[in-house]
mmCIF file of N, CA and C in Angstrom:
data_model
loop_
_atom_site.group_PDB
_atom_site.id
_atom_site.type_symbol
_atom_site.label_atom_id
_atom_site.label_comp_id
_atom_site.label_asym_id
_atom_site.label_seq_id
_atom_site.Cartn_x
_atom_site.Cartn_y
_atom_site.Cartn_z
ATOM 1 N N MET A 9 0.222 1.400 -6.608
ATOM 2 C CA MET A 9 1.170 0.395 -7.013
ATOM 3 C C MET A 9 1.032 -0.803 -6.081
ATOM 4 N N LEU A 10 1.078 -1.936 -6.610
ATOM 5 C CA LEU A 10 0.955 -3.142 -5.793
ATOM 6 C C LEU A 10 2.256 -3.441 -5.071
ATOM 7 N N PHE A 11 2.156 -4.034 -3.903
ATOM 8 C CA PHE A 11 3.332 -4.416 -3.139
ATOM 9 C C PHE A 11 3.467 -5.929 -3.184
ATOM 10 N N PHE A 12 4.557 -6.394 -3.726
ATOM 11 C CA PHE A 12 4.819 -7.850 -3.788
ATOM 12 C C PHE A 12 6.090 -8.256 -3.078
ATOM 13 N N GLY A 13 6.572 -7.440 -2.152
ATOM 14 C CA GLY A 13 7.839 -7.689 -1.478
ATOM 15 C C GLY A 13 7.807 -8.873 -0.548
ATOM 16 N N SER A 14 8.821 -8.957 0.290
ATOM 17 C CA SER A 14 9.032 -10.106 1.144
ATOM 18 C C SER A 14 7.917 -10.294 2.164
ATOM 19 N N ARG A 15 7.159 -9.299 2.432
ATOM 20 C CA ARG A 15 6.040 -9.391 3.376
ATOM 21 C C ARG A 15 4.967 -10.361 2.870
ATOM 22 N N LYS A 16 4.964 -10.645 1.603
ATOM 23 C CA LYS A 16 3.937 -11.495 0.980
ATOM 24 C C LYS A 16 3.838 -12.875 1.637
ATOM 25 N N ASN A 17 4.928 -13.354 2.141
ATOM 26 C CA ASN A 17 4.958 -14.719 2.656
ATOM 27 C C ASN A 17 4.460 -14.912 4.085
ATOM 28 N N PHE A 18 4.015 -13.847 4.728
ATOM 29 C CA PHE A 18 3.479 -13.996 6.075
ATOM 30 C C PHE A 18 2.231 -14.842 6.081
ATOM 31 N N SER A 19 2.039 -15.601 7.110
ATOM 32 C CA SER A 19 0.842 -16.385 7.277
ATOM 33 C C SER A 19 -0.253 -15.520 7.848
ATOM 34 N N TYR A 20 -1.519 -15.886 7.620
ATOM 35 C CA TYR A 20 -2.635 -15.160 8.207
ATOM 36 C C TYR A 20 -2.776 -15.465 9.695
ATOM 37 N N ILE A 21 -2.098 -16.491 10.185
ATOM 38 C CA ILE A 21 -2.243 -16.886 11.558
ATOM 39 C C ILE A 21 -1.639 -15.788 12.452
ATOM 40 N N HIS A 22 -2.328 -15.457 13.505
ATOM 41 C CA HIS A 22 -1.921 -14.466 14.506
ATOM 42 C C HIS A 22 -1.862 -13.038 13.933
ATOM 43 N N GLY A 23 -2.665 -12.767 12.912
ATOM 44 C CA GLY A 23 -2.717 -11.429 12.390
ATOM 45 C C GLY A 23 -3.662 -10.566 13.175
ATOM 46 N N MET A 24 -3.791 -9.343 12.744
ATOM 47 C CA MET A 24 -4.709 -8.397 13.366
ATOM 48 C C MET A 24 -6.054 -8.520 12.707
ATOM 49 N N ASN A 25 -7.096 -8.152 13.421
ATOM 50 C CA ASN A 25 -8.391 -8.154 12.788
ATOM 51 C C ASN A 25 -8.634 -6.794 12.095
ATOM 52 N N ARG A 26 -9.677 -6.763 11.309
ATOM 53 C CA ARG A 26 -9.989 -5.561 10.539
ATOM 54 C C ARG A 26 -10.136 -4.294 11.403
ATOM 55 N N GLU A 27 -10.811 -4.460 12.552
ATOM 56 C CA GLU A 27 -11.035 -3.311 13.431
ATOM 57 C C GLU A 27 -9.728 -2.790 14.013
ATOM 58 N N GLN A 28 -8.799 -3.677 14.361
ATOM 59 C CA GLN A 28 -7.506 -3.256 14.888
ATOM 60 C C GLN A 28 -6.731 -2.476 13.828
ATOM 61 N N VAL A 29 -6.742 -2.965 12.614
ATOM 62 C CA VAL A 29 -6.069 -2.304 11.522
ATOM 63 C C VAL A 29 -6.668 -0.910 11.305
ATOM 64 N N GLN A 30 -8.000 -0.818 11.277
ATOM 65 C CA GLN A 30 -8.655 0.457 11.050
ATOM 66 C C GLN A 30 -8.345 1.457 12.183
ATOM 67 N N SER A 31 -8.270 0.955 13.411
ATOM 68 C CA SER A 31 -7.980 1.802 14.555
ATOM 69 C C SER A 31 -6.584 2.404 14.440
ATOM 70 N N ILE A 32 -5.615 1.603 14.019
ATOM 71 C CA ILE A 32 -4.245 2.104 13.851
ATOM 72 C C ILE A 32 -4.174 3.090 12.709
ATOM 73 N N ILE A 33 -4.850 2.831 11.623
ATOM 74 C CA ILE A 33 -4.900 3.789 10.501
ATOM 75 C C ILE A 33 -5.446 5.130 10.991
ATOM 76 N N LYS A 34 -6.550 5.085 11.738
ATOM 77 C CA LYS A 34 -7.179 6.290 12.233
ATOM 78 C C LYS A 34 -6.219 7.082 13.117
ATOM 79 N N GLU A 35 -5.412 6.385 13.865
ATOM 80 C CA GLU A 35 -4.453 7.036 14.766
ATOM 81 C C GLU A 35 -3.286 7.674 14.010
ATOM 82 N N VAL A 36 -2.694 6.943 13.068
ATOM 83 C CA VAL A 36 -1.418 7.394 12.461
ATOM 84 C C VAL A 36 -1.538 8.096 11.128
ATOM 85 N N TYR A 37 -2.590 7.804 10.362
ATOM 86 C CA TYR A 37 -2.658 8.360 9.024
ATOM 87 C C TYR A 37 -2.665 9.906 8.975
ATOM 88 N N PRO A 38 -3.391 10.570 9.876
ATOM 89 C CA PRO A 38 -3.328 12.031 9.851
ATOM 90 C C PRO A 38 -1.917 12.571 10.073
ATOM 91 N N LYS A 39 -1.097 11.878 10.873
ATOM 92 C CA LYS A 39 0.290 12.290 11.088
ATOM 93 C C LYS A 39 1.103 12.144 9.798
ATOM 94 N N ILE A 40 0.834 11.042 9.068
ATOM 95 C CA ILE A 40 1.537 10.832 7.792
ATOM 96 C C ILE A 40 1.163 11.902 6.788
ATOM 97 N N GLU A 41 -0.122 12.204 6.704
ATOM 98 C CA GLU A 41 -0.608 13.263 5.786
ATOM 99 C C GLU A 41 0.061 14.594 6.120
ATOM 100 N N LYS A 42 0.090 14.921 7.401
ATOM 101 C CA LYS A 42 0.647 16.204 7.819
ATOM 102 C C LYS A 42 2.139 16.280 7.520
ATOM 103 N N HIS A 43 2.872 15.200 7.793
ATOM 104 C CA HIS A 43 4.307 15.165 7.583
ATOM 105 C C HIS A 43 4.695 15.265 6.092
ATOM 106 N N TYR A 44 4.040 14.470 5.255
ATOM 107 C CA TYR A 44 4.447 14.416 3.836
ATOM 108 C C TYR A 44 3.730 15.448 2.963
ATOM 109 N N GLY A 45 2.590 15.932 3.416
ATOM 110 C CA GLY A 45 1.910 16.982 2.670
ATOM 111 C C GLY A 45 1.114 16.510 1.474
ATOM 112 N N TYR A 46 0.874 17.430 0.560
ATOM 113 C CA TYR A 46 -0.013 17.188 -0.601
ATOM 114 C C TYR A 46 0.783 16.901 -1.849
ATOM 115 N N SER A 47 0.185 16.102 -2.679
ATOM 116 C CA SER A 47 0.763 15.796 -4.003
ATOM 117 C C SER A 47 0.339 16.851 -4.999
ATOM 118 N N LYS A 48 1.233 17.157 -5.910
ATOM 119 C CA LYS A 48 0.851 18.088 -6.989
ATOM 120 C C LYS A 48 0.081 17.392 -8.086
ATOM 121 N N TYR A 49 -0.101 16.067 -7.965
ATOM 122 C CA TYR A 49 -0.784 15.269 -9.002
ATOM 123 C C TYR A 49 -2.228 14.941 -8.617
ATOM 124 N N HIS A 50 -2.658 15.319 -7.408
ATOM 125 C CA HIS A 50 -4.015 15.021 -6.951
ATOM 126 C C HIS A 50 -4.588 16.242 -6.224
ATOM 127 N N ASN A 51 -5.902 16.323 -6.160
ATOM 128 C CA ASN A 51 -6.562 17.448 -5.533
ATOM 129 C C ASN A 51 -6.682 17.318 -4.011
ATOM 130 N N CYS A 52 -6.539 16.128 -3.476
ATOM 131 C CA CYS A 52 -6.650 15.905 -2.042
ATOM 132 C C CYS A 52 -5.835 14.695 -1.651
ATOM 133 N N THR A 53 -5.642 14.472 -0.352
ATOM 134 C CA THR A 53 -4.907 13.331 0.074
ATOM 135 C C THR A 53 -5.755 12.074 -0.131
ATOM 136 N N PRO A 54 -5.096 10.922 -0.235
ATOM 137 C CA PRO A 54 -5.826 9.680 -0.525
ATOM 138 C C PRO A 54 -6.733 9.212 0.625
ATOM 139 N N LEU A 55 -7.827 8.648 0.263
ATOM 140 C CA LEU A 55 -8.693 7.926 1.205
ATOM 141 C C LEU A 55 -7.991 6.609 1.469
ATOM 142 N N VAL A 56 -8.145 6.046 2.668
ATOM 143 C CA VAL A 56 -7.590 4.747 2.972
ATOM 144 C C VAL A 56 -8.730 3.778 3.156
ATOM 145 N N GLU A 57 -8.666 2.673 2.393
ATOM 146 C CA GLU A 57 -9.665 1.613 2.519
ATOM 147 C C GLU A 57 -9.010 0.342 3.023
ATOM 148 N N VAL A 58 -9.801 -0.488 3.692
ATOM 149 C CA VAL A 58 -9.311 -1.771 4.207
ATOM 150 C C VAL A 58 -10.185 -2.858 3.616
ATOM 151 N N HIS A 59 -9.544 -3.828 2.954
ATOM 152 C CA HIS A 59 -10.253 -4.937 2.343
ATOM 153 C C HIS A 59 -9.592 -6.253 2.733
ATOM 154 N N HIS A 60 -10.321 -7.350 2.485
ATOM 155 C CA HIS A 60 -9.784 -8.673 2.813
ATOM 156 C C HIS A 60 -8.652 -9.074 1.827
ATOM 157 N N ASN A 61 -8.914 -8.877 0.530
ATOM 158 C CA ASN A 61 -7.880 -9.142 -0.483
ATOM 159 C C ASN A 61 -8.274 -8.443 -1.782
ATOM 160 N N ILE A 62 -7.373 -8.473 -2.743
ATOM 161 C CA ILE A 62 -7.609 -7.772 -3.989
ATOM 162 C C ILE A 62 -8.735 -8.418 -4.817
ATOM 163 N N TYR A 63 -8.861 -9.702 -4.738
ATOM 164 C CA TYR A 63 -9.896 -10.406 -5.465
ATOM 165 C C TYR A 63 -11.290 -9.947 -5.017
ATOM 166 N N VAL A 64 -11.515 -9.934 -3.702
ATOM 167 C CA VAL A 64 -12.798 -9.503 -3.167
ATOM 168 C C VAL A 64 -13.048 -8.042 -3.501
ATOM 169 N N ARG A 65 -12.012 -7.220 -3.372
ATOM 170 C CA ARG A 65 -12.160 -5.776 -3.671
ATOM 171 C C ARG A 65 -12.576 -5.514 -5.105
ATOM 172 N N LEU A 66 -11.893 -6.202 -6.050
ATOM 173 C CA LEU A 66 -12.159 -5.913 -7.452
ATOM 174 C C LEU A 66 -13.380 -6.595 -8.016
ATOM 175 N N THR A 67 -13.748 -7.773 -7.502
ATOM 176 C CA THR A 67 -14.871 -8.484 -8.061
ATOM 177 C C THR A 67 -16.131 -8.372 -7.248
ATOM 178 N N GLY A 68 -15.971 -8.090 -5.970
ATOM 179 C CA GLY A 68 -17.147 -8.063 -5.087
ATOM 180 C C GLY A 68 -17.645 -9.461 -4.720
ATOM 181 N N GLU A 69 -16.965 -10.480 -5.201
ATOM 182 C CA GLU A 69 -17.358 -11.861 -4.928
ATOM 183 C C GLU A 69 -16.728 -12.315 -3.607
ATOM 184 N N ASN A 70 -17.186 -13.435 -3.135
ATOM 185 C CA ASN A 70 -16.650 -14.019 -1.901
ATOM 186 C C ASN A 70 -15.187 -14.392 -2.081
ATOM 187 N N TYR A 71 -14.502 -14.478 -0.997
ATOM 188 C CA TYR A 71 -13.070 -14.821 -0.956
ATOM 189 C C TYR A 71 -12.842 -16.206 -1.544
ATOM 190 N N ASP A 72 -11.879 -16.287 -2.454
ATOM 191 C CA ASP A 72 -11.530 -17.548 -3.080
ATOM 192 C C ASP A 72 -10.036 -17.656 -3.135
ATOM 193 N N GLU A 73 -9.434 -18.338 -2.151
ATOM 194 C CA GLU A 73 -7.983 -18.430 -2.063
ATOM 195 C C GLU A 73 -7.349 -19.103 -3.259
ATOM 196 N N SER A 74 -8.058 -20.028 -3.883
ATOM 197 C CA SER A 74 -7.500 -20.722 -5.052
ATOM 198 C C SER A 74 -7.265 -19.773 -6.212
ATOM 199 N N VAL A 75 -8.126 -18.763 -6.366
ATOM 200 C CA VAL A 75 -7.923 -17.790 -7.441
ATOM 201 C C VAL A 75 -6.676 -17.005 -7.190
ATOM 202 N N LEU A 76 -6.440 -16.588 -5.947
ATOM 203 C CA LEU A 76 -5.238 -15.836 -5.619
ATOM 204 C C LEU A 76 -3.980 -16.686 -5.823
ATOM 205 N N THR A 77 -4.058 -17.941 -5.458
ATOM 206 C CA THR A 77 -2.930 -18.837 -5.627
ATOM 207 C C THR A 77 -2.607 -19.002 -7.112
ATOM 208 N N GLU A 78 -3.620 -19.148 -7.907
ATOM 209 C CA GLU A 78 -3.416 -19.332 -9.339
ATOM 210 C C GLU A 78 -2.892 -18.069 -10.011
ATOM 211 N N THR A 79 -3.349 -16.914 -9.606
ATOM 212 C CA THR A 79 -2.955 -15.679 -10.245
ATOM 213 C C THR A 79 -1.656 -15.091 -9.693
ATOM 214 N N GLU A 80 -1.297 -15.542 -8.482
ATOM 215 C CA GLU A 80 -0.119 -15.006 -7.788
ATOM 216 C C GLU A 80 -0.228 -13.491 -7.618
ATOM 217 N N CYS A 81 -1.412 -12.972 -7.538
ATOM 218 C CA CYS A 81 -1.625 -11.545 -7.316
ATOM 219 C C CYS A 81 -2.287 -11.387 -5.960
ATOM 220 N N ASP A 82 -1.465 -11.263 -4.938
ATOM 221 C CA ASP A 82 -1.966 -11.193 -3.588
ATOM 222 C C ASP A 82 -1.168 -10.140 -2.797
ATOM 223 N N PRO A 83 -1.319 -8.871 -3.163
ATOM 224 C CA PRO A 83 -0.501 -7.830 -2.535
ATOM 225 C C PRO A 83 -0.910 -7.542 -1.088
ATOM 226 N N ASP A 84 0.000 -6.908 -0.373
ATOM 227 C CA ASP A 84 -0.267 -6.443 0.989
ATOM 228 C C ASP A 84 -1.107 -5.166 0.933
ATOM 229 N N ALA A 85 -0.833 -4.335 -0.062
ATOM 230 C CA ALA A 85 -1.466 -3.042 -0.191
ATOM 231 C C ALA A 85 -1.268 -2.528 -1.601
ATOM 232 N N GLU A 86 -1.949 -1.432 -1.906
ATOM 233 C CA GLU A 86 -1.750 -0.783 -3.200
ATOM 234 C C GLU A 86 -2.228 0.645 -3.144
ATOM 235 N N PHE A 87 -1.690 1.459 -4.052
ATOM 236 C CA PHE A 87 -2.203 2.809 -4.264
ATOM 237 C C PHE A 87 -2.936 2.793 -5.565
ATOM 238 N N ASP A 88 -4.224 3.054 -5.506
ATOM 239 C CA ASP A 88 -5.069 3.152 -6.699
ATOM 240 C C ASP A 88 -5.062 4.600 -7.148
ATOM 241 N N ARG A 89 -4.260 4.894 -8.160
ATOM 242 C CA ARG A 89 -4.064 6.237 -8.642
ATOM 243 C C ARG A 89 -5.317 6.858 -9.208
ATOM 244 N N GLN A 90 -6.112 6.060 -9.912
ATOM 245 C CA GLN A 90 -7.337 6.606 -10.524
ATOM 246 C C GLN A 90 -8.343 7.067 -9.447
ATOM 247 N N ASP A 91 -8.471 6.292 -8.384
ATOM 248 C CA ASP A 91 -9.403 6.663 -7.310
ATOM 249 C C ASP A 91 -8.741 7.462 -6.199
ATOM 250 N N ASN A 92 -7.442 7.654 -6.296
ATOM 251 C CA ASN A 92 -6.664 8.332 -5.247
ATOM 252 C C ASN A 92 -6.969 7.675 -3.892
ATOM 253 N N THR A 93 -6.757 6.357 -3.836
ATOM 254 C CA THR A 93 -7.053 5.563 -2.661
ATOM 255 C C THR A 93 -5.903 4.632 -2.314
ATOM 256 N N ILE A 94 -5.547 4.597 -1.027
ATOM 257 C CA ILE A 94 -4.621 3.597 -0.520
ATOM 258 C C ILE A 94 -5.472 2.440 -0.019
ATOM 259 N N VAL A 95 -5.149 1.255 -0.454
ATOM 260 C CA VAL A 95 -5.885 0.074 -0.035
ATOM 261 C C VAL A 95 -4.958 -0.820 0.739
ATOM 262 N N LEU A 96 -5.338 -1.188 1.964
ATOM 263 C CA LEU A 96 -4.591 -2.145 2.761
ATOM 264 C C LEU A 96 -5.424 -3.425 2.864
ATOM 265 N N TYR A 97 -4.774 -4.546 2.666
ATOM 266 C CA TYR A 97 -5.441 -5.824 2.796
ATOM 267 C C TYR A 97 -5.169 -6.348 4.210
ATOM 268 N N TRP A 98 -6.164 -6.189 5.087
ATOM 269 C CA TRP A 98 -5.980 -6.342 6.517
ATOM 270 C C TRP A 98 -5.412 -7.687 6.967
ATOM 271 N N PRO A 99 -5.703 -8.816 6.332
ATOM 272 C CA PRO A 99 -5.089 -10.052 6.820
ATOM 273 C C PRO A 99 -3.558 -10.063 6.731
ATOM 274 N N LYS A 100 -2.997 -9.226 5.876
ATOM 275 C CA LYS A 100 -1.541 -9.144 5.699
ATOM 276 C C LYS A 100 -0.888 -8.258 6.754
ATOM 277 N N MET A 101 -1.675 -7.472 7.457
ATOM 278 C CA MET A 101 -1.119 -6.517 8.425
ATOM 279 C C MET A 101 -0.923 -7.211 9.768
ATOM 280 N N LYS A 102 0.336 -7.466 10.113
ATOM 281 C CA LYS A 102 0.692 -8.259 11.294
ATOM 282 C C LYS A 102 1.044 -7.436 12.521
ATOM 283 N N SER A 103 1.337 -6.148 12.331
ATOM 284 C CA SER A 103 1.777 -5.337 13.455
ATOM 285 C C SER A 103 1.502 -3.860 13.127
ATOM 286 N N LYS A 104 1.549 -3.057 14.167
ATOM 287 C CA LYS A 104 1.416 -1.623 13.990
ATOM 288 C C LYS A 104 2.543 -1.082 13.111
ATOM 289 N N LYS A 105 3.744 -1.591 13.332
ATOM 290 C CA LYS A 105 4.881 -1.164 12.541
ATOM 291 C C LYS A 105 4.644 -1.428 11.043
ATOM 292 N N LEU A 106 4.163 -2.605 10.705
ATOM 293 C CA LEU A 106 3.920 -2.951 9.313
ATOM 294 C C LEU A 106 2.812 -2.071 8.711
ATOM 295 N N ILE A 107 1.800 -1.764 9.471
ATOM 296 C CA ILE A 107 0.708 -0.892 8.967
ATOM 297 C C ILE A 107 1.274 0.471 8.655
ATOM 298 N N ILE A 108 2.062 1.019 9.565
ATOM 299 C CA ILE A 108 2.644 2.357 9.365
ATOM 300 C C ILE A 108 3.600 2.338 8.165
ATOM 301 N N GLN A 109 4.466 1.339 8.081
ATOM 302 C CA GLN A 109 5.371 1.238 6.923
ATOM 303 C C GLN A 109 4.593 1.142 5.618
ATOM 304 N N THR A 110 3.519 0.388 5.626
ATOM 305 C CA THR A 110 2.725 0.232 4.408
ATOM 306 C C THR A 110 2.038 1.526 4.014
ATOM 307 N N LEU A 111 1.475 2.230 4.984
ATOM 308 C CA LEU A 111 0.857 3.527 4.713
ATOM 309 C C LEU A 111 1.897 4.519 4.160
ATOM 310 N N ILE A 112 3.060 4.551 4.745
ATOM 311 C CA ILE A 112 4.128 5.434 4.254
ATOM 312 C C ILE A 112 4.492 5.081 2.816
ATOM 313 N N HIS A 113 4.690 3.778 2.576
ATOM 314 C CA HIS A 113 5.062 3.312 1.233
ATOM 315 C C HIS A 113 4.029 3.750 0.182
ATOM 316 N N GLU A 114 2.793 3.456 0.454
ATOM 317 C CA GLU A 114 1.731 3.803 -0.515
ATOM 318 C C GLU A 114 1.534 5.308 -0.645
ATOM 319 N N TYR A 115 1.740 6.036 0.445
ATOM 320 C CA TYR A 115 1.617 7.517 0.412
ATOM 321 C C TYR A 115 2.696 8.101 -0.516
ATOM 322 N N GLN A 116 3.857 7.450 -0.562
ATOM 323 C CA GLN A 116 4.914 7.937 -1.463
ATOM 324 C C GLN A 116 4.438 7.842 -2.929
ATOM 325 N N HIS A 117 3.702 6.782 -3.255
ATOM 326 C CA HIS A 117 3.179 6.662 -4.614
ATOM 327 C C HIS A 117 2.174 7.760 -4.926
ATOM 328 N N TYR A 118 1.396 8.167 -3.938
ATOM 329 C CA TYR A 118 0.479 9.304 -4.096
ATOM 330 C C TYR A 118 1.259 10.573 -4.454
ATOM 331 N N LEU A 119 2.433 10.728 -3.871
ATOM 332 C CA LEU A 119 3.260 11.938 -4.108
ATOM 333 C C LEU A 119 4.002 11.871 -5.425
ATOM 334 N N GLN A 120 4.164 10.699 -6.019
ATOM 335 C CA GLN A 120 5.008 10.538 -7.202
ATOM 336 C C GLN A 120 4.260 10.771 -8.500
ATOM 337 N N SER A 121 4.989 11.126 -9.527
ATOM 338 C CA SER A 121 4.426 11.378 -10.854
ATOM 339 C C SER A 121 3.870 10.118 -11.486
ATOM 340 N N PRO A 122 2.593 10.165 -11.890
ATOM 341 C CA PRO A 122 2.008 8.988 -12.575
ATOM 342 C C PRO A 122 2.687 8.727 -13.915
ATOM 343 N N ILE A 123 3.110 9.774 -14.572
ATOM 344 C CA ILE A 123 3.743 9.615 -15.890
ATOM 345 C C ILE A 123 5.064 8.901 -15.743
ATOM 346 N N TRP A 124 5.870 9.308 -14.722
ATOM 347 C CA TRP A 124 7.157 8.659 -14.523
ATOM 348 C C TRP A 124 7.014 7.268 -13.963
ATOM 349 N N MET A 125 5.940 7.014 -13.205
ATOM 350 C CA MET A 125 5.725 5.645 -12.725
ATOM 351 C C MET A 125 5.644 4.696 -13.915
ATOM 352 N N LYS A 126 4.854 5.053 -14.916
ATOM 353 C CA LYS A 126 4.722 4.243 -16.128
ATOM 354 C C LYS A 126 6.007 4.261 -16.965
ATOM 355 N N ARG A 127 6.586 5.428 -17.067
ATOM 356 C CA ARG A 127 7.805 5.570 -17.897
ATOM 357 C C ARG A 127 8.942 4.675 -17.420
ATOM 358 N N TYR A 128 9.126 4.630 -16.094
ATOM 359 C CA TYR A 128 10.198 3.764 -15.553
ATOM 360 C C TYR A 128 9.948 2.294 -15.931
ATOM 361 N N TYR A 129 8.696 1.869 -15.858
ATOM 362 C CA TYR A 129 8.406 0.478 -16.280
ATOM 363 C C TYR A 129 8.678 0.301 -17.766
ATOM 364 N N SER A 130 8.326 1.283 -18.582
ATOM 365 C CA SER A 130 8.587 1.229 -20.021
ATOM 366 C C SER A 130 10.085 1.184 -20.326
ATOM 367 N N MET A 131 10.880 1.749 -19.435
ATOM 368 C CA MET A 131 12.332 1.771 -19.614
ATOM 369 C C MET A 131 12.970 0.449 -19.187
ATOM 370 N N GLY A 132 12.134 -0.495 -18.715
ATOM 371 C CA GLY A 132 12.674 -1.808 -18.365
ATOM 372 C C GLY A 132 12.802 -2.088 -16.868
ATOM 373 N N HIS A 133 12.475 -1.127 -16.055
ATOM 374 C CA HIS A 133 12.524 -1.358 -14.596
ATOM 375 C C HIS A 133 11.406 -2.317 -14.218
ATOM 376 N N GLU A 134 11.701 -3.136 -13.225
ATOM 377 C CA GLU A 134 10.692 -4.023 -12.643
ATOM 378 C C GLU A 134 10.526 -3.610 -11.186
ATOM 379 N N TYR A 135 9.545 -4.221 -10.535
ATOM 380 C CA TYR A 135 9.200 -3.820 -9.168
ATOM 381 C C TYR A 135 10.422 -3.658 -8.271
ATOM 382 N N PRO A 136 11.326 -4.621 -8.151
ATOM 383 C CA PRO A 136 12.423 -4.523 -7.187
ATOM 384 C C PRO A 136 13.407 -3.389 -7.479
ATOM 385 N N ASN A 137 13.550 -2.972 -8.761
ATOM 386 C CA ASN A 137 14.518 -1.916 -9.071
ATOM 387 C C ASN A 137 13.857 -0.664 -9.626
ATOM 388 N N HIS A 138 12.548 -0.597 -9.603
ATOM 389 C CA HIS A 138 11.845 0.608 -10.055
ATOM 390 C C HIS A 138 12.211 1.758 -9.119
ATOM 391 N N PRO A 139 12.695 2.876 -9.622
ATOM 392 C CA PRO A 139 13.135 3.968 -8.739
ATOM 393 C C PRO A 139 12.046 4.428 -7.730
ATOM 394 N N TYR A 140 10.819 4.453 -8.147
ATOM 395 C CA TYR A 140 9.745 4.876 -7.221
ATOM 396 C C TYR A 140 9.521 3.823 -6.119
ATOM 397 N N GLU A 141 9.639 2.553 -6.464
ATOM 398 C CA GLU A 141 9.459 1.503 -5.456
ATOM 399 C C GLU A 141 10.652 1.538 -4.472
ATOM 400 N N VAL A 142 11.849 1.744 -4.987
ATOM 401 C CA VAL A 142 13.024 1.828 -4.143
ATOM 402 C C VAL A 142 12.863 3.016 -3.183
ATOM 403 N N GLU A 143 12.433 4.141 -3.709
ATOM 404 C CA GLU A 143 12.241 5.346 -2.891
ATOM 405 C C GLU A 143 11.178 5.115 -1.806
ATOM 406 N N ALA A 144 10.082 4.503 -2.173
ATOM 407 C CA ALA A 144 8.974 4.283 -1.228
ATOM 408 C C ALA A 144 9.406 3.287 -0.145
ATOM 409 N N THR A 145 10.154 2.260 -0.526
ATOM 410 C CA THR A 145 10.641 1.283 0.439
ATOM 411 C C THR A 145 11.618 1.923 1.393
ATOM 412 N N LYS A 146 12.500 2.755 0.863
ATOM 413 C CA LYS A 146 13.500 3.445 1.687
ATOM 414 C C LYS A 146 12.807 4.343 2.730
ATOM 415 N N GLU A 147 11.742 4.970 2.352
ATOM 416 C CA GLU A 147 11.022 5.889 3.255
ATOM 417 C C GLU A 147 10.361 5.170 4.420
ATOM 418 N N GLU A 148 10.107 3.865 4.278
ATOM 419 C CA GLU A 148 9.463 3.101 5.345
ATOM 420 C C GLU A 148 10.266 3.101 6.653
ATOM 421 N N LYS A 149 11.565 3.379 6.558
ATOM 422 C CA LYS A 149 12.397 3.366 7.760
ATOM 423 C C LYS A 149 12.001 4.464 8.740
ATOM 424 N N ASN A 150 11.226 5.401 8.300
ATOM 425 C CA ASN A 150 10.753 6.501 9.163
ATOM 426 C C ASN A 150 9.488 6.186 9.935
ATOM 427 N N TRP A 151 9.097 4.915 9.969
ATOM 428 C CA TRP A 151 7.832 4.524 10.571
ATOM 429 C C TRP A 151 7.683 4.980 12.035
ATOM 430 N N SER A 152 8.765 4.988 12.788
ATOM 431 C CA SER A 152 8.663 5.292 14.206
ATOM 432 C C SER A 152 8.281 6.766 14.473
ATOM 433 N N MET A 153 8.419 7.625 13.500
ATOM 434 C CA MET A 153 8.009 9.023 13.627
ATOM 435 C C MET A 153 6.488 9.152 13.849
ATOM 436 N N PHE A 154 5.747 8.109 13.476
ATOM 437 C CA PHE A 154 4.296 8.214 13.484
ATOM 438 C C PHE A 154 3.620 7.373 14.565
ATOM 439 N N VAL A 155 4.434 6.831 15.481
ATOM 440 C CA VAL A 155 3.844 5.993 16.555
ATOM 441 C C VAL A 155 3.249 6.917 17.607
#
């Protein structure tokens, strides 16, 4: 699921580099996996990938900020249910806390029913009030357990 919350407005200035983000993921992700366990909807826990942005990840083309501005599709992270992959867009990751919160949020989507994810949207829920998004956001408060 794409994340379009308030974190979207952070500037790239003073962010972490790709290697710093990957190092934090390597440190904390096994703790998150152990704590939350396995999903009944997937055969294994998600792989975590780090990319510059969604445009580069999906097209393989060079970074083009104007495309992201025009499409307004510039998430911090997402859970790709088909590939069972959590994707973090490293320029958006400003702190260890944010990385951990983002991993927790996307891991919740791995644990959630894909059928109900779609069903809630069909029932008229949007990102801010979608029960699974609300649940995933609420779970982020536990970030300090994984430091």
